[in-house]
Amino acid sequence: MTPSPSPYDWIDDSLAAIHRARWYRQVRVITSLAGPVVEIEGKAMLNFASNDYLGLAGDERLQQAAIEAIARYGTGSTGSRLLSGHRPVHGDLEQAIARWKQTEAAIVFSSGYSANLGAIAALAGAKDLILGDEYNHSSLKNGAKLSGGSVFDYAHNDTTQLRLLLEQHRSLHRRCLILTDGVFSMDGDICPLPEILALAAEFSCMVLVDDAHGTGVLGATGAGCAEQLGCSKVPLVHVGTLSKALGSLGGYVAGSASLIDFLRNRAATWIYTTALSPAAAAAALAAVRIVQTEPERRSCLWQSVARLRQHFEGVKNLKTLPSESPILCLQLPDAETALLASQRLAERGIFAPAIRPPTVPTSRIRISVMATHQPEHIEQLGRAIAAL
Ligand SMILES: Cc1ncc(COP(=O)(O)O)c(C=O)c1O
């Protein structure tokens, strides 16, 4: 009797297809402290691949806050927030985020991904309409699916198409939730929040903005895209992460007191999971304070972004994606070319990843600038890109 094929054989076939398409991904091992220069496989590399925009992940004050929280509470939070996982530092962090975001309240989750899943699935159900930007982060798209609502994507930042979808579908549904990234993570541009909010008011919709990459970076106090675009006072579901400019781990939702109270009772990814570790919460709390009291970090960041853009302007035939953030992307024709470009940059001591389908529709090199990059780091990157 010939052995029947294993029901797991398809996994190897699928992996082979991923290799053929040049979509295969691997981890890179960093063996040093987070910062603008990191050690990868024994080699010092200039780091343009990090979301640590303000350079806080390696900051001693965050480290100290985490160490003190561990000494006081231990490494784990031991239970869900509603059972045995709540510590004073969780409440302090939530209050600090709410004050900063100018909202009545906030709630912290174990990650930004779970904040989106939990909030979206709690706010919308089978009778509801969810409209999202086609370039939204995976957590927004999967949150929409999880909700069981009717989901439609609109073309990237296209409020004309958003209006059309609202005209077609809004009246057929009970509630409507519009989802958008604040800063688009793999492109670097910003959502047209005032226009989206105007449509939301006209068609009676809720709006959730995921400011994972704008928090700490955009706005006078770093409160994010809503602050930068003058929308802080408008009712809005603010989502974000503690893991990028805030240098820690975890996610949050900020908004009205009743929204947050509702999520504490209905967001499954908050109720049925272990609370954020005290160390991560304490480090994030230290970061929220630093971000507001050290605006010079943002000034350094934007100076470096401007310097890098100048370099780009001097390179013939270089195609970049439109960006209003520290995320700058070089457009490349295909996955193979993007991988080769990333490899060439690595040979010159620069760590900048190739981002390929299916993460994004077109291949690119994604460069993220940090406040702690020095002018000579930007120079070195500029020279390496010109040499490409
Ligand atoms: C736009 C966006 N939202 C949410 C997330 C998820 O956040 P976290 O890493 O905290 O899960 C990310 C990236 O990680 C992101 O880029």
CSV table of N, CA and C in Angstrom, one decimal, residues 193-249:
chain,number,residue,atom,x,y,z
A,193,LEU,N,-7.5,63.3,8.0
A,193,LEU,CA,-8.4,63.2,9.1
A,193,LEU,C,-9.6,64.2,9.1
A,194,PRO,N,-9.3,65.5,8.9
A,194,PRO,CA,-10.4,66.5,8.9
A,194,PRO,C,-11.5,66.1,7.9
A,195,GLU,N,-11.1,65.7,6.7
A,195,GLU,CA,-12.1,65.3,5.7
A,195,GLU,C,-12.9,64.1,6.1
A,196,ILE,N,-12.2,63.1,6.7
A,196,ILE,CA,-12.9,61.9,7.1
A,196,ILE,C,-13.9,62.2,8.2
A,197,LEU,N,-13.5,63.1,9.2
A,197,LEU,CA,-14.3,63.4,10.3
A,197,LEU,C,-15.6,64.2,9.8
A,198,ALA,N,-15.4,65.0,8.7
A,198,ALA,CA,-16.5,65.8,8.2
A,198,ALA,C,-17.5,64.8,7.6
A,199,LEU,N,-17.0,63.8,6.8
A,199,LEU,CA,-17.9,62.8,6.3
A,199,LEU,C,-18.6,62.0,7.4
A,200,ALA,N,-17.8,61.7,8.4
A,200,ALA,CA,-18.4,60.9,9.6
A,200,ALA,C,-19.5,61.7,10.2
A,201,ALA,N,-19.4,63.0,10.3
A,201,ALA,CA,-20.4,63.8,11.0
A,201,ALA,C,-21.7,63.8,10.1
A,202,GLU,N,-21.4,63.9,8.7
A,202,GLU,CA,-22.6,64.0,7.8
A,202,GLU,C,-23.4,62.7,7.8
A,203,PHE,N,-22.6,61.5,7.9
A,203,PHE,CA,-23.3,60.2,7.7
A,203,PHE,C,-23.4,59.5,9.1
A,204,SER,N,-23.2,60.2,10.2
A,204,SER,CA,-23.3,59.6,11.5
A,204,SER,C,-22.5,58.3,11.6
A,205,CYS,N,-21.2,58.5,11.6
A,205,CYS,CA,-20.3,57.3,11.7
A,205,CYS,C,-19.3,57.6,12.8
A,206,MET,N,-18.8,56.5,13.4
A,206,MET,CA,-17.7,56.5,14.3
A,206,MET,C,-16.4,56.5,13.5
A,207,VAL,N,-15.3,57.1,14.1
A,207,VAL,CA,-14.0,57.0,13.4
A,207,VAL,C,-13.0,56.5,14.3
A,208,LEU,N,-12.2,55.5,13.9
A,208,LEU,CA,-11.1,55.0,14.6
A,208,LEU,C,-9.9,55.3,13.9
A,209,VAL,N,-8.9,56.0,14.5
A,209,VAL,CA,-7.7,56.3,13.9
A,209,VAL,C,-6.5,55.6,14.6
A,210,ASP,N,-5.8,54.8,13.9
A,210,ASP,CA,-4.7,54.1,14.5
A,210,ASP,C,-3.4,54.9,14.3
A,211,ASP,N,-2.9,55.6,15.3
A,211,ASP,CA,-1.8,56.5,15.2
A,211,ASP,C,-0.5,55.8,15.7
A,212,ALA,N,-0.4,54.5,15.4
A,212,ALA,CA,0.8,53.8,15.9
A,212,ALA,C,2.1,54.5,15.5
A,213,HIS,N,2.2,55.1,14.3
A,213,HIS,CA,3.4,55.7,13.9
A,213,HIS,C,3.4,57.2,14.0
A,214,GLY,N,2.3,57.8,14.4
A,214,GLY,CA,2.2,59.3,14.6
A,214,GLY,C,2.4,59.7,16.1
A,215,THR,N,2.1,58.7,17.0
A,215,THR,CA,2.2,59.0,18.4
A,215,THR,C,3.7,59.3,18.8
A,216,GLY,N,3.9,60.4,19.4
A,216,GLY,CA,5.3,60.7,19.9
A,216,GLY,C,6.0,61.5,18.8
A,217,VAL,N,5.5,61.5,17.6
A,217,VAL,CA,6.2,62.1,16.4
A,217,VAL,C,5.5,63.3,15.9
A,218,LEU,N,4.2,63.3,15.7
A,218,LEU,CA,3.4,64.4,15.1
A,218,LEU,C,2.8,65.2,16.2
A,219,GLY,N,2.6,66.5,15.9
A,219,GLY,CA,1.9,67.4,16.8
A,219,GLY,C,2.8,68.1,17.7
A,220,ALA,N,2.4,69.3,18.2
A,220,ALA,CA,3.2,70.1,19.1
A,220,ALA,C,3.7,69.3,20.3
A,221,THR,N,2.9,68.5,20.9
A,221,THR,CA,3.3,67.8,22.1
A,221,THR,C,3.6,66.3,21.8
A,222,GLY,N,3.6,66.0,20.5
A,222,GLY,CA,3.8,64.6,20.1
A,222,GLY,C,2.6,63.7,20.3
A,223,ALA,N,1.4,64.4,20.5
A,223,ALA,CA,0.2,63.6,20.7
A,223,ALA,C,-0.3,62.9,19.5
A,224,GLY,N,0.2,63.2,18.3
A,224,GLY,CA,-0.1,62.4,17.1
A,224,GLY,C,-0.8,63.2,16.1
A,225,CYS,N,-1.4,62.4,15.1
A,225,CYS,CA,-1.9,63.1,13.9
A,225,CYS,C,-3.2,63.9,14.2
A,226,ALA,N,-4.0,63.5,15.2
A,226,ALA,CA,-5.1,64.3,15.6
A,226,ALA,C,-4.7,65.7,16.1
A,227,GLU,N,-3.6,65.7,16.9
A,227,GLU,CA,-3.1,67.0,17.3
A,227,GLU,C,-2.6,67.9,16.2
A,228,GLN,N,-1.8,67.2,15.3
A,228,GLN,CA,-1.2,67.9,14.2
A,228,GLN,C,-2.2,68.5,13.3
A,229,LEU,N,-3.3,67.7,13.1
A,229,LEU,CA,-4.4,68.2,12.1
A,229,LEU,C,-5.5,68.9,12.8
A,230,GLY,N,-5.3,69.3,14.1
A,230,GLY,CA,-6.3,70.2,14.8
A,230,GLY,C,-7.6,69.4,15.1
A,231,CYS,N,-7.5,68.1,15.3
A,231,CYS,CA,-8.8,67.3,15.5
A,231,CYS,C,-8.8,66.7,16.9
A,232,SER,N,-8.0,67.3,17.9
A,232,SER,CA,-7.9,66.7,19.2
A,232,SER,C,-9.3,66.7,19.9
A,233,LYS,N,-10.1,67.7,19.6
A,233,LYS,CA,-11.3,67.9,20.4
A,233,LYS,C,-12.5,67.1,19.8
A,234,VAL,N,-12.3,66.6,18.7
A,234,VAL,CA,-13.5,65.9,18.0
A,234,VAL,C,-13.6,64.5,18.6
A,235,PRO,N,-14.9,64.0,18.8
A,235,PRO,CA,-15.0,62.7,19.3
A,235,PRO,C,-14.4,61.7,18.3
A,236,LEU,N,-13.6,60.8,18.9
A,236,LEU,CA,-12.8,59.9,18.0
A,236,LEU,C,-12.3,58.8,18.8
A,237,VAL,N,-12.1,57.6,18.2
A,237,VAL,CA,-11.5,56.5,18.9
A,237,VAL,C,-10.0,56.5,18.5
A,238,HIS,N,-9.2,56.9,19.4
A,238,HIS,CA,-7.7,57.0,19.2
A,238,HIS,C,-7.1,55.6,19.6
A,239,VAL,N,-6.4,55.0,18.6
A,239,VAL,CA,-5.7,53.8,19.0
A,239,VAL,C,-4.2,54.0,18.7
A,240,GLY,N,-3.4,53.3,19.4
A,240,GLY,CA,-1.9,53.5,19.2
A,240,GLY,C,-1.2,52.4,19.9
A,241,THR,N,0.1,52.5,19.7
A,241,THR,CA,1.0,51.4,20.3
A,241,THR,C,2.0,52.1,21.3
A,242,LEU,N,2.4,51.3,22.2
A,242,LEU,CA,3.5,51.8,23.2
A,242,LEU,C,4.8,51.3,22.7
A,243,SER,N,4.9,50.7,21.5
A,243,SER,CA,6.1,49.9,21.1
A,243,SER,C,6.9,50.7,20.1
A,244,LYS,N,6.5,51.8,19.6
A,244,LYS,CA,7.3,52.5,18.6
A,244,LYS,C,8.0,53.7,19.2
A,245,ALA,N,7.4,54.9,19.0
A,245,ALA,CA,8.1,56.1,19.6
A,245,ALA,C,8.2,56.0,21.1
A,246,LEU,N,7.3,55.2,21.7
A,246,LEU,CA,7.3,55.2,23.2
A,246,LEU,C,8.3,54.1,23.7
A,247,GLY,N,8.9,53.4,22.8
A,247,GLY,CA,10.0,52.5,23.2
A,247,GLY,C,9.7,51.3,24.1
A,248,SER,N,8.5,51.0,24.3
A,248,SER,CA,8.1,49.9,25.2
A,248,SER,C,7.4,48.8,24.4
A,249,LEU,N,6.3,48.3,25.0
A,249,LEU,CA,5.5,47.3,24.4
A,249,LEU,C,4.0,47.5,24.9
